[in-house]
CSV table of C-alpha atoms in Angstrom, one decimal:
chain,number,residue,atom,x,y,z
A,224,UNK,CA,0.0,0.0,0.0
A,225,UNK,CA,1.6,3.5,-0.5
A,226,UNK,CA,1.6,6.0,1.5
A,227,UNK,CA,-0.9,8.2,0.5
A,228,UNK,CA,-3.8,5.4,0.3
A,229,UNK,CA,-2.3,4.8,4.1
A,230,UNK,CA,-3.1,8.2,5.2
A,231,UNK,CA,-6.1,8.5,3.1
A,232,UNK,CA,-7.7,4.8,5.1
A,233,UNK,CA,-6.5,6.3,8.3
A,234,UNK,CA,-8.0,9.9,7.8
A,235,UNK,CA,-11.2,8.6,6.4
A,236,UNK,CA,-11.5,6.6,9.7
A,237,UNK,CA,-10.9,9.4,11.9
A,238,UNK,CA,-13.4,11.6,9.6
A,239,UNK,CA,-15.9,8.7,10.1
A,240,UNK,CA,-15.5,8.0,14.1
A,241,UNK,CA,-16.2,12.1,14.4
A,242,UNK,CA,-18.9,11.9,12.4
A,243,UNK,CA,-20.5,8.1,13.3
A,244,UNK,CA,-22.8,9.7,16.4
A,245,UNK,CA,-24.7,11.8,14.0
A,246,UNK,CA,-25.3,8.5,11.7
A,247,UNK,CA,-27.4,7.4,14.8
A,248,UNK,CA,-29.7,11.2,14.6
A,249,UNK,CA,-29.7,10.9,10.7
A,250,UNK,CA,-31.5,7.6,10.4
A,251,UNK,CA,-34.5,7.8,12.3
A,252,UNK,CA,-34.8,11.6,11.3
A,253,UNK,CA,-34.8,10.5,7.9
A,254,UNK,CA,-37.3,8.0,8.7
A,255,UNK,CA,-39.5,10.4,10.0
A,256,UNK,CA,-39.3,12.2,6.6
A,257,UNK,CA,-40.3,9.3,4.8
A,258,UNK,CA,-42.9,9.1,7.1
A,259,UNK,CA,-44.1,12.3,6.4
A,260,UNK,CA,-43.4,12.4,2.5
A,261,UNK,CA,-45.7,8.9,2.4
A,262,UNK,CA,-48.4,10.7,4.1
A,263,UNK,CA,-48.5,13.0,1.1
A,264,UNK,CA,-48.7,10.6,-1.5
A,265,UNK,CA,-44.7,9.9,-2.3
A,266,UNK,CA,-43.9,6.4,-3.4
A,267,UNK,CA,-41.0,4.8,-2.3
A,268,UNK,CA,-39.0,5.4,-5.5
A,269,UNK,CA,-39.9,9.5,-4.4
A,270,UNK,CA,-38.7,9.4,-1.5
A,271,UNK,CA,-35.3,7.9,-1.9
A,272,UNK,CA,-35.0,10.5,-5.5
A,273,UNK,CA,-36.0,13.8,-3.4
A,274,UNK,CA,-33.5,12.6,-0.1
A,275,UNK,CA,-30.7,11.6,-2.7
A,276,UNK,CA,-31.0,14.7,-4.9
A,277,UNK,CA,-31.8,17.4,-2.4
A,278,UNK,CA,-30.3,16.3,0.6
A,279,UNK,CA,-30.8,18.9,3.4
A,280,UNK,CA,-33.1,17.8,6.2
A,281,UNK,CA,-34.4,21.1,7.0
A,282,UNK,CA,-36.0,22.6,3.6
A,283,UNK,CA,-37.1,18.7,2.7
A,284,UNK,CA,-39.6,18.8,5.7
A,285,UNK,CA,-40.5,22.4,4.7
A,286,UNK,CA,-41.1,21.1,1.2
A,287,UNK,CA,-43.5,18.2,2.6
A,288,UNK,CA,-45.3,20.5,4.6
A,289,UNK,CA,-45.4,22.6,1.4
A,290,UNK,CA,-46.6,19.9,-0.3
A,291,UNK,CA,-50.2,19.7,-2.5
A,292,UNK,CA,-51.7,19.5,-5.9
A,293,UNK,CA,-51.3,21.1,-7.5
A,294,UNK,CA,-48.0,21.4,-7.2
A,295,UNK,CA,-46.6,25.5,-6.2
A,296,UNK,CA,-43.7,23.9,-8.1
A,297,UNK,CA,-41.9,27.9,-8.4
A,298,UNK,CA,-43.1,28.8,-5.2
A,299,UNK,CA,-41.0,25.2,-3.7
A,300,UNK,CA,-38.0,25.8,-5.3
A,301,UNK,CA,-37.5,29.3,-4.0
A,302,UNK,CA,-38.2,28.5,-0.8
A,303,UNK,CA,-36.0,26.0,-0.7
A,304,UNK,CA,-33.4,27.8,-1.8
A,305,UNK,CA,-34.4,30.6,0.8
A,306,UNK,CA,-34.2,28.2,3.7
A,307,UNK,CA,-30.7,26.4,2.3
A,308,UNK,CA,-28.8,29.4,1.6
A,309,UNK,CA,-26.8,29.3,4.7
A,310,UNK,CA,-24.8,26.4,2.9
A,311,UNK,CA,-22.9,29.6,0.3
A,312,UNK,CA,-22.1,30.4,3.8
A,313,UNK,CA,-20.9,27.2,4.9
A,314,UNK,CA,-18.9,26.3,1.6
A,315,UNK,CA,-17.7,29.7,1.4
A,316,UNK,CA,-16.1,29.4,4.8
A,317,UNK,CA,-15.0,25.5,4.4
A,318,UNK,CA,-13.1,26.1,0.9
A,319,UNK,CA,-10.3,28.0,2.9
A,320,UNK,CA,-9.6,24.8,4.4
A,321,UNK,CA,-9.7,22.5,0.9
A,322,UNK,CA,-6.3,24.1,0.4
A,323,UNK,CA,-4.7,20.7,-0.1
A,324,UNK,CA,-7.7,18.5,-1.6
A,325,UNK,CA,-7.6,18.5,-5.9
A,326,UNK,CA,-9.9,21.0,-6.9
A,327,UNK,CA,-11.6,19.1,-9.3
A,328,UNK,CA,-12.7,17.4,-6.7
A,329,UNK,CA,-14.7,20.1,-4.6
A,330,UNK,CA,-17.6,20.7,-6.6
A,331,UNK,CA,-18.5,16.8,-5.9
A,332,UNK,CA,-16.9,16.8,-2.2
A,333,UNK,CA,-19.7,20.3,-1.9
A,334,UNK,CA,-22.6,18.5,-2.9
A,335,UNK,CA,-22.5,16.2,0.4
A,336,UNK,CA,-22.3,19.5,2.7
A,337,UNK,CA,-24.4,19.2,5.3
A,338,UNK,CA,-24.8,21.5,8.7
A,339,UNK,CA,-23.7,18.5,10.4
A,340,UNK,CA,-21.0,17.6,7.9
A,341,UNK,CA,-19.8,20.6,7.8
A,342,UNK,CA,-20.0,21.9,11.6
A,343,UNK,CA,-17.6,18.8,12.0
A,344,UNK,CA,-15.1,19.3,9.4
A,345,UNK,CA,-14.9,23.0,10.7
A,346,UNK,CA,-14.0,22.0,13.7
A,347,UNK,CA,-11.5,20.0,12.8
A,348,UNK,CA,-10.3,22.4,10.1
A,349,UNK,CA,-9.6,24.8,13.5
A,350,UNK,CA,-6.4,22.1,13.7
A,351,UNK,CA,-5.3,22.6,10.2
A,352,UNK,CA,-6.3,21.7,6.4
A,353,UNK,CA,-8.3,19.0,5.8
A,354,UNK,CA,-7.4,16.0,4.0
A,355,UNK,CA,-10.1,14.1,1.2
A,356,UNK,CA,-9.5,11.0,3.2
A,357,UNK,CA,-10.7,13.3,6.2
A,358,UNK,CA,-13.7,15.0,4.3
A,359,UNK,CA,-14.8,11.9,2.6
A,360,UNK,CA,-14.8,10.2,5.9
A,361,UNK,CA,-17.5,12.8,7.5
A,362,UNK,CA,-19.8,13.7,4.9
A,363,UNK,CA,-20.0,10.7,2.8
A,364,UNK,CA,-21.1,8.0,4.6
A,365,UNK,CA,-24.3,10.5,6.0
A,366,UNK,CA,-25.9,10.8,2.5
A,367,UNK,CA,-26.5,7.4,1.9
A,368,UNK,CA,-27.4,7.0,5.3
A,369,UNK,CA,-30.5,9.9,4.7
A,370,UNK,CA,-31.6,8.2,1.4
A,371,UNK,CA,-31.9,4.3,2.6
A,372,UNK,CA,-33.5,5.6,5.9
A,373,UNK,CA,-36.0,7.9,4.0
A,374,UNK,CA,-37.0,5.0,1.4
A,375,UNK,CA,-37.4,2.7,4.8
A,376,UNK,CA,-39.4,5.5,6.4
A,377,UNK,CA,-41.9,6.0,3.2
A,378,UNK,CA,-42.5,2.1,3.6
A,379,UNK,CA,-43.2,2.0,7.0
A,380,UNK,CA,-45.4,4.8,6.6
A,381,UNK,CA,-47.4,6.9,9.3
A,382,UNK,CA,-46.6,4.0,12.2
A,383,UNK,CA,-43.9,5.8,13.0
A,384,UNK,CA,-43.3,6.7,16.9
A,385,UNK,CA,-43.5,10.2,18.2
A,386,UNK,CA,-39.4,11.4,18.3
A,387,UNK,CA,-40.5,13.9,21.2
A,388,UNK,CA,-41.0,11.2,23.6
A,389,UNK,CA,-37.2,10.3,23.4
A,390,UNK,CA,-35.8,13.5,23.2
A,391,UNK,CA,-35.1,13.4,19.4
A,392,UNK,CA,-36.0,16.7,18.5
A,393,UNK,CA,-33.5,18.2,21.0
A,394,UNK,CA,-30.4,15.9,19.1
A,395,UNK,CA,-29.2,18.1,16.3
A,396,UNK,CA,-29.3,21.1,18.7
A,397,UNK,CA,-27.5,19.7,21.3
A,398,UNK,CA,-24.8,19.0,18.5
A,399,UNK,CA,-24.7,22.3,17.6
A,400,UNK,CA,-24.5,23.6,20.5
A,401,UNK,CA,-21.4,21.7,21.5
A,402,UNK,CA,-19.7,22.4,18.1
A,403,UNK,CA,-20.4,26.4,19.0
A,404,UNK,CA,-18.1,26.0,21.9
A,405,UNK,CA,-15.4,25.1,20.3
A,406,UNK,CA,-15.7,27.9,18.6
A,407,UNK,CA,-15.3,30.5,21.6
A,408,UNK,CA,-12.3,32.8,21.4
A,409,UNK,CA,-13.9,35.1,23.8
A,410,UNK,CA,-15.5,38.1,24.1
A,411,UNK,CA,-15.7,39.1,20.6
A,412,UNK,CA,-17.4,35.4,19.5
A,413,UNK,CA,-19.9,36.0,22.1
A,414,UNK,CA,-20.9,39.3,20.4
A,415,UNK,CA,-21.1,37.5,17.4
A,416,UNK,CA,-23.5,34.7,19.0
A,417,UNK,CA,-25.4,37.3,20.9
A,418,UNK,CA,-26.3,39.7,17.4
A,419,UNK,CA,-26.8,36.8,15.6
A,420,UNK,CA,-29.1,35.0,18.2
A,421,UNK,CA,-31.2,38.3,18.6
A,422,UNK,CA,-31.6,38.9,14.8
A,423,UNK,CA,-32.5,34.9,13.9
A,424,UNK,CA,-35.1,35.5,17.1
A,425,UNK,CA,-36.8,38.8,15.4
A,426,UNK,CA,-36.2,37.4,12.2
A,427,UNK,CA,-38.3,33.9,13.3
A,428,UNK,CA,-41.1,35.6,14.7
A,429,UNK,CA,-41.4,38.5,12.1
A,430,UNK,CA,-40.9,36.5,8.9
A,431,UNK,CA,-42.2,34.0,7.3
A,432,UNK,CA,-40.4,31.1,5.4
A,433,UNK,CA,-36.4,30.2,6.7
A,434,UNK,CA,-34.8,33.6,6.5
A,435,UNK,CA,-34.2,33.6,9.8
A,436,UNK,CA,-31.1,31.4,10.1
A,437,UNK,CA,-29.1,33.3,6.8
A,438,UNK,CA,-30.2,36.8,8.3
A,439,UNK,CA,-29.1,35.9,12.1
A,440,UNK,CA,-25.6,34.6,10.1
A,441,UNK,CA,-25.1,37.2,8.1
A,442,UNK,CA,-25.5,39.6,11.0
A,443,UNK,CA,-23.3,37.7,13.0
A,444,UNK,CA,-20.6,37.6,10.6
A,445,UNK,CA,-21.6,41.7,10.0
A,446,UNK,CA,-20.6,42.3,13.8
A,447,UNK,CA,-17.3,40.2,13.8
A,448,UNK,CA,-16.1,42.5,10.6
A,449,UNK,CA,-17.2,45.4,12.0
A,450,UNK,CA,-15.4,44.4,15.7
A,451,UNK,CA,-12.3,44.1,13.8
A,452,UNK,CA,-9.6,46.7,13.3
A,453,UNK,CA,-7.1,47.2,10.2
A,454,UNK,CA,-4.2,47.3,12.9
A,455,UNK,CA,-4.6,43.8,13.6
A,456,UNK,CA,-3.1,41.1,11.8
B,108,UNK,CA,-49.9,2.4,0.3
B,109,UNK,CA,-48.5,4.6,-2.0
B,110,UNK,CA,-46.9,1.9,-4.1
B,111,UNK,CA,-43.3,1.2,-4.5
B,112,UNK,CA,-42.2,2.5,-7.8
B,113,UNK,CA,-44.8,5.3,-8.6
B,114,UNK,CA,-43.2,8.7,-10.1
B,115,UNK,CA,-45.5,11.2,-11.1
B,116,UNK,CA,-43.4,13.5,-13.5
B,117,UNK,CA,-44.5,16.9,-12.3
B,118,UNK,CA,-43.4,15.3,-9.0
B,119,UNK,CA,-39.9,14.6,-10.8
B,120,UNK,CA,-39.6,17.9,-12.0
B,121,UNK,CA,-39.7,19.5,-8.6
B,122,UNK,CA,-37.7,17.0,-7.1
B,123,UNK,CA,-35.3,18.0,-9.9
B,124,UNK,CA,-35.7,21.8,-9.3
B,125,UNK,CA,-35.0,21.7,-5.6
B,126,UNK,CA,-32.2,19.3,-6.0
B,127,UNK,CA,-30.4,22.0,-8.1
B,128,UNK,CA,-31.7,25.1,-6.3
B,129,UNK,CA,-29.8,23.2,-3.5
B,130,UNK,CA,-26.8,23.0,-5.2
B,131,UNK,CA,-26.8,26.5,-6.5
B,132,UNK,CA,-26.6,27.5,-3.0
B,133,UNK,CA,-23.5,24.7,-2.3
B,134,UNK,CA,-21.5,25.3,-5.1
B,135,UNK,CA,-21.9,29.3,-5.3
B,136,UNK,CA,-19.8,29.6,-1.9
B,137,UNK,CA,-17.1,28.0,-3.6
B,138,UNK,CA,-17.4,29.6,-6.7
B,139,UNK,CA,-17.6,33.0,-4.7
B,140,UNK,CA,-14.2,32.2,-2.7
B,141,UNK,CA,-12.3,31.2,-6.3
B,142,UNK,CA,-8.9,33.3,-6.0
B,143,UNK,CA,-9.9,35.7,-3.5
B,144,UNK,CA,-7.4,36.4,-0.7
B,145,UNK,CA,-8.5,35.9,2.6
B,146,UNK,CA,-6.9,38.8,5.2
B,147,UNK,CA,-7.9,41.4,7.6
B,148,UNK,CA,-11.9,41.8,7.8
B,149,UNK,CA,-12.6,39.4,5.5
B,150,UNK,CA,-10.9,36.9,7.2
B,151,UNK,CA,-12.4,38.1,10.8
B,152,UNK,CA,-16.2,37.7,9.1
B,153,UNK,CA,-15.5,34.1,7.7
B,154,UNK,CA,-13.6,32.8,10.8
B,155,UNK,CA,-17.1,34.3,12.5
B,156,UNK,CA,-19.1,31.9,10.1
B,157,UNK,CA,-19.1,29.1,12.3
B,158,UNK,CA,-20.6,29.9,15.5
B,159,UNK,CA,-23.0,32.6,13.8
B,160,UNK,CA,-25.0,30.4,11.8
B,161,UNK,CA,-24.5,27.2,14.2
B,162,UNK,CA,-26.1,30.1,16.6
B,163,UNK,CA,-29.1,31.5,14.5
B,164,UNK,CA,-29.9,27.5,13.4
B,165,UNK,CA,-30.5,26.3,17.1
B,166,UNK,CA,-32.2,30.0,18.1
B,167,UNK,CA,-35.6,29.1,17.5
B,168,UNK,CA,-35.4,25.3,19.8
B,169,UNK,CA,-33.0,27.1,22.0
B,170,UNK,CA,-34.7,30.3,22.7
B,171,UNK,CA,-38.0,30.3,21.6
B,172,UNK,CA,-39.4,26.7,22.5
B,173,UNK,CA,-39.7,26.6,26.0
B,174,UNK,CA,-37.8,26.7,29.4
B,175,UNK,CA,-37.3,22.5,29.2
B,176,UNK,CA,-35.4,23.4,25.7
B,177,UNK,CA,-33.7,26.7,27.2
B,178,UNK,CA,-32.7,24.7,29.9
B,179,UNK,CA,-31.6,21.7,28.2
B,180,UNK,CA,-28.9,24.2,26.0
B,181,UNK,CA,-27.8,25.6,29.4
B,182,UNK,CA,-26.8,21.7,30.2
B,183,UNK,CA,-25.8,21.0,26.9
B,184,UNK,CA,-23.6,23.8,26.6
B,185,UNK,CA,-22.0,23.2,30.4
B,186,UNK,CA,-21.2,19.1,28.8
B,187,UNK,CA,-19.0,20.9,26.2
B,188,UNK,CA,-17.5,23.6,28.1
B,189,UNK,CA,-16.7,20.4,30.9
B,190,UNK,CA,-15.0,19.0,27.3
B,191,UNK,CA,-17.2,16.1,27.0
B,192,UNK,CA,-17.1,13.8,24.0
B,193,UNK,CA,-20.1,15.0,21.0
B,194,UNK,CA,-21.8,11.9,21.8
B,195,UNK,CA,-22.1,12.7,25.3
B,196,UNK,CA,-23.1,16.0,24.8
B,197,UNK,CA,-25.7,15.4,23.0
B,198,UNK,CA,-27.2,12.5,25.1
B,199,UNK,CA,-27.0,15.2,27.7
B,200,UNK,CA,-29.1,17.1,26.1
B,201,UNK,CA,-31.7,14.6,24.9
B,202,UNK,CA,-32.0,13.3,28.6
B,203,UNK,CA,-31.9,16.9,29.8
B,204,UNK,CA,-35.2,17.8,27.2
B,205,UNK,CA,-37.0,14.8,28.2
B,206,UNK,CA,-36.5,14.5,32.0
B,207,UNK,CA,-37.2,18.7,32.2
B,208,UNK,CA,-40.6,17.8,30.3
B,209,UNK,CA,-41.5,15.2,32.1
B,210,UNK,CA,-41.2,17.6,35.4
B,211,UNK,CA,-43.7,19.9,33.5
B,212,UNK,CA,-41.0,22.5,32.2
């Protein structure tokens, strides 16, 4: 074996023991999807195309709740492009770290961006560049994951149990919110957090649709520019 | 039953649409970094990326749920300040939500 396929075996495991708790949230979330896409008609075959080809949780249960005939088939796609927007922020931020990945590779290694995919590759990119074997490791495995388990959940149907009881709902938060610690560099990242807590929370209750998460972002990232001054490196 | 195999082709089509709209959004952050140098400001705003969106994306479970789910984050958040591993942080969290709503949070 050469070297390289060595380091790319080894960094795709430690890509995929960082990432293997959240293949635990992803498949019964994405039951529930199926679950919910089934209730409105989708066959099996749907299910698995729409998790496979638009694969982000979020704006796929917006789109199901969107969902009747007949179809606002304009008034979908917007949206969804509205509520997954935040991911120009996230590939935006992540490509300063693809440094030393081929970059004919990156517009495949993007499509398989997730929050959760890439909330954990940032916080490893916080030690350095990340490597393919690294990447491919975290976000790869997840999408197949979110297809298979949505196709399961569409046969299953509605019999599905109610995630609340166990705490479900809360999982992908909780995630987040441990990732957004490691992110603390003091004062000035709780500014950020703070600004971009208080717009998301005006933002959730004042507008409709899933604006709230790019504007509360964007005016995040607004506050850490404007904390910044030119004399510092 | 829905059947296994149906595909209604308007169904396709938005399928289709959303699958690249979702793309667009993936691939245009790339596209938009493509030879810029990253210093000064600009680097202070994307280095703030992270824990900005992370922050707006829970804001609505976190703060605008309920005390069980405000609650839970204070707990959550103490697990990874204490450095626990992800996976206990987030059982944390789940046992948190559900025994603070079973005590009528």
């Amino acid at each position: 074996m050469t070297t390289a396929a060595k380091s790319f075996a080894s960094e795709f495991r430690a890509g995929f023991i960082d990432m293997a708790p959240m293949l635990l949230a992803y498949a019964p979330v994405a039951m529930l999807w199926g679950a919910s896409a089934a209730g409105k008609g989708f066959s099996v075959l749907e299910a698995f195309l729409m998790s496979a080809l638009v694969y982000a949780g979020a704006s796929q249960f917006v789109a199901i709740d969107m969902w009747r005939e007949p179809l606002p088939i304009v008034l979908m796609i917007v949206t969804i492009f509205i509520v997954n927007l935040r991911h120009m922020l996230y590939a935006a931020s992540i490509s300063r770290s693809m440094g030393e990945i081929k970059p004919s590779l990156h517009p495949f290694l993007i499509y398989v961006l997730t929050d959760e995919a890439w909330a954990i590759a940032e916080r490893r990119a916080l030690k350095g560049p990340l490597s393919l074997g690294y990447y491919v490791g975290v976000a790869v495995p997840l999408w197949p994951t979110w297809f298979i388990f949505s196709a399961i959940g569409a046969f299953v149907g509605k019999d599905l149990g109610d995630p609340v009881v166990i705490g479900l709902d809360f999982a992908f938060a909780a995630m987040f919110i441990s990732i957004l610690m490691g992110f603390w560099k003091g004062p000035r990242t709780g500014a950020v957090i703070a600004v971009s807590g208080a717009v998301a929370a005006l933002a959730k209750y004042f507008i409709a649709g899933g604006w709230y998460i790019l504007l509360g972002g964007l005016a995040g990232v607004a506050a850490a520019a404007a904390l910044h001054s030119e004399d510092e490196k | 039953m829905n059947g296994l195999f149906t595909l209604h082709w308007t169904w396709l089509l938005a399928i289709i649409g959303m699958g690249l709209a979702t793309y667009t959004t993936r691939i245009s952050g790339l596209l938009l970094m493509r030879g810029v140098v990253v210093e000064g400001r600009l680097k202070a705003a994307l280095d703030a990326v992270p824990p900005s969106v992370l922050m707006a994306v829970i804001t609505p479970t976190v703060l605008m749920t309920g005390k069980a789910e405000s609650l839970a984050a204070i707990a959550t958040a103490l697990a990874a300040f204490l450095r626990a591993p992800l996976l206990v942080t987030i059982l944390v969290g789940m046992v948190s939500v559900v025994g603070l709503r079973w005590l009528g949070f």
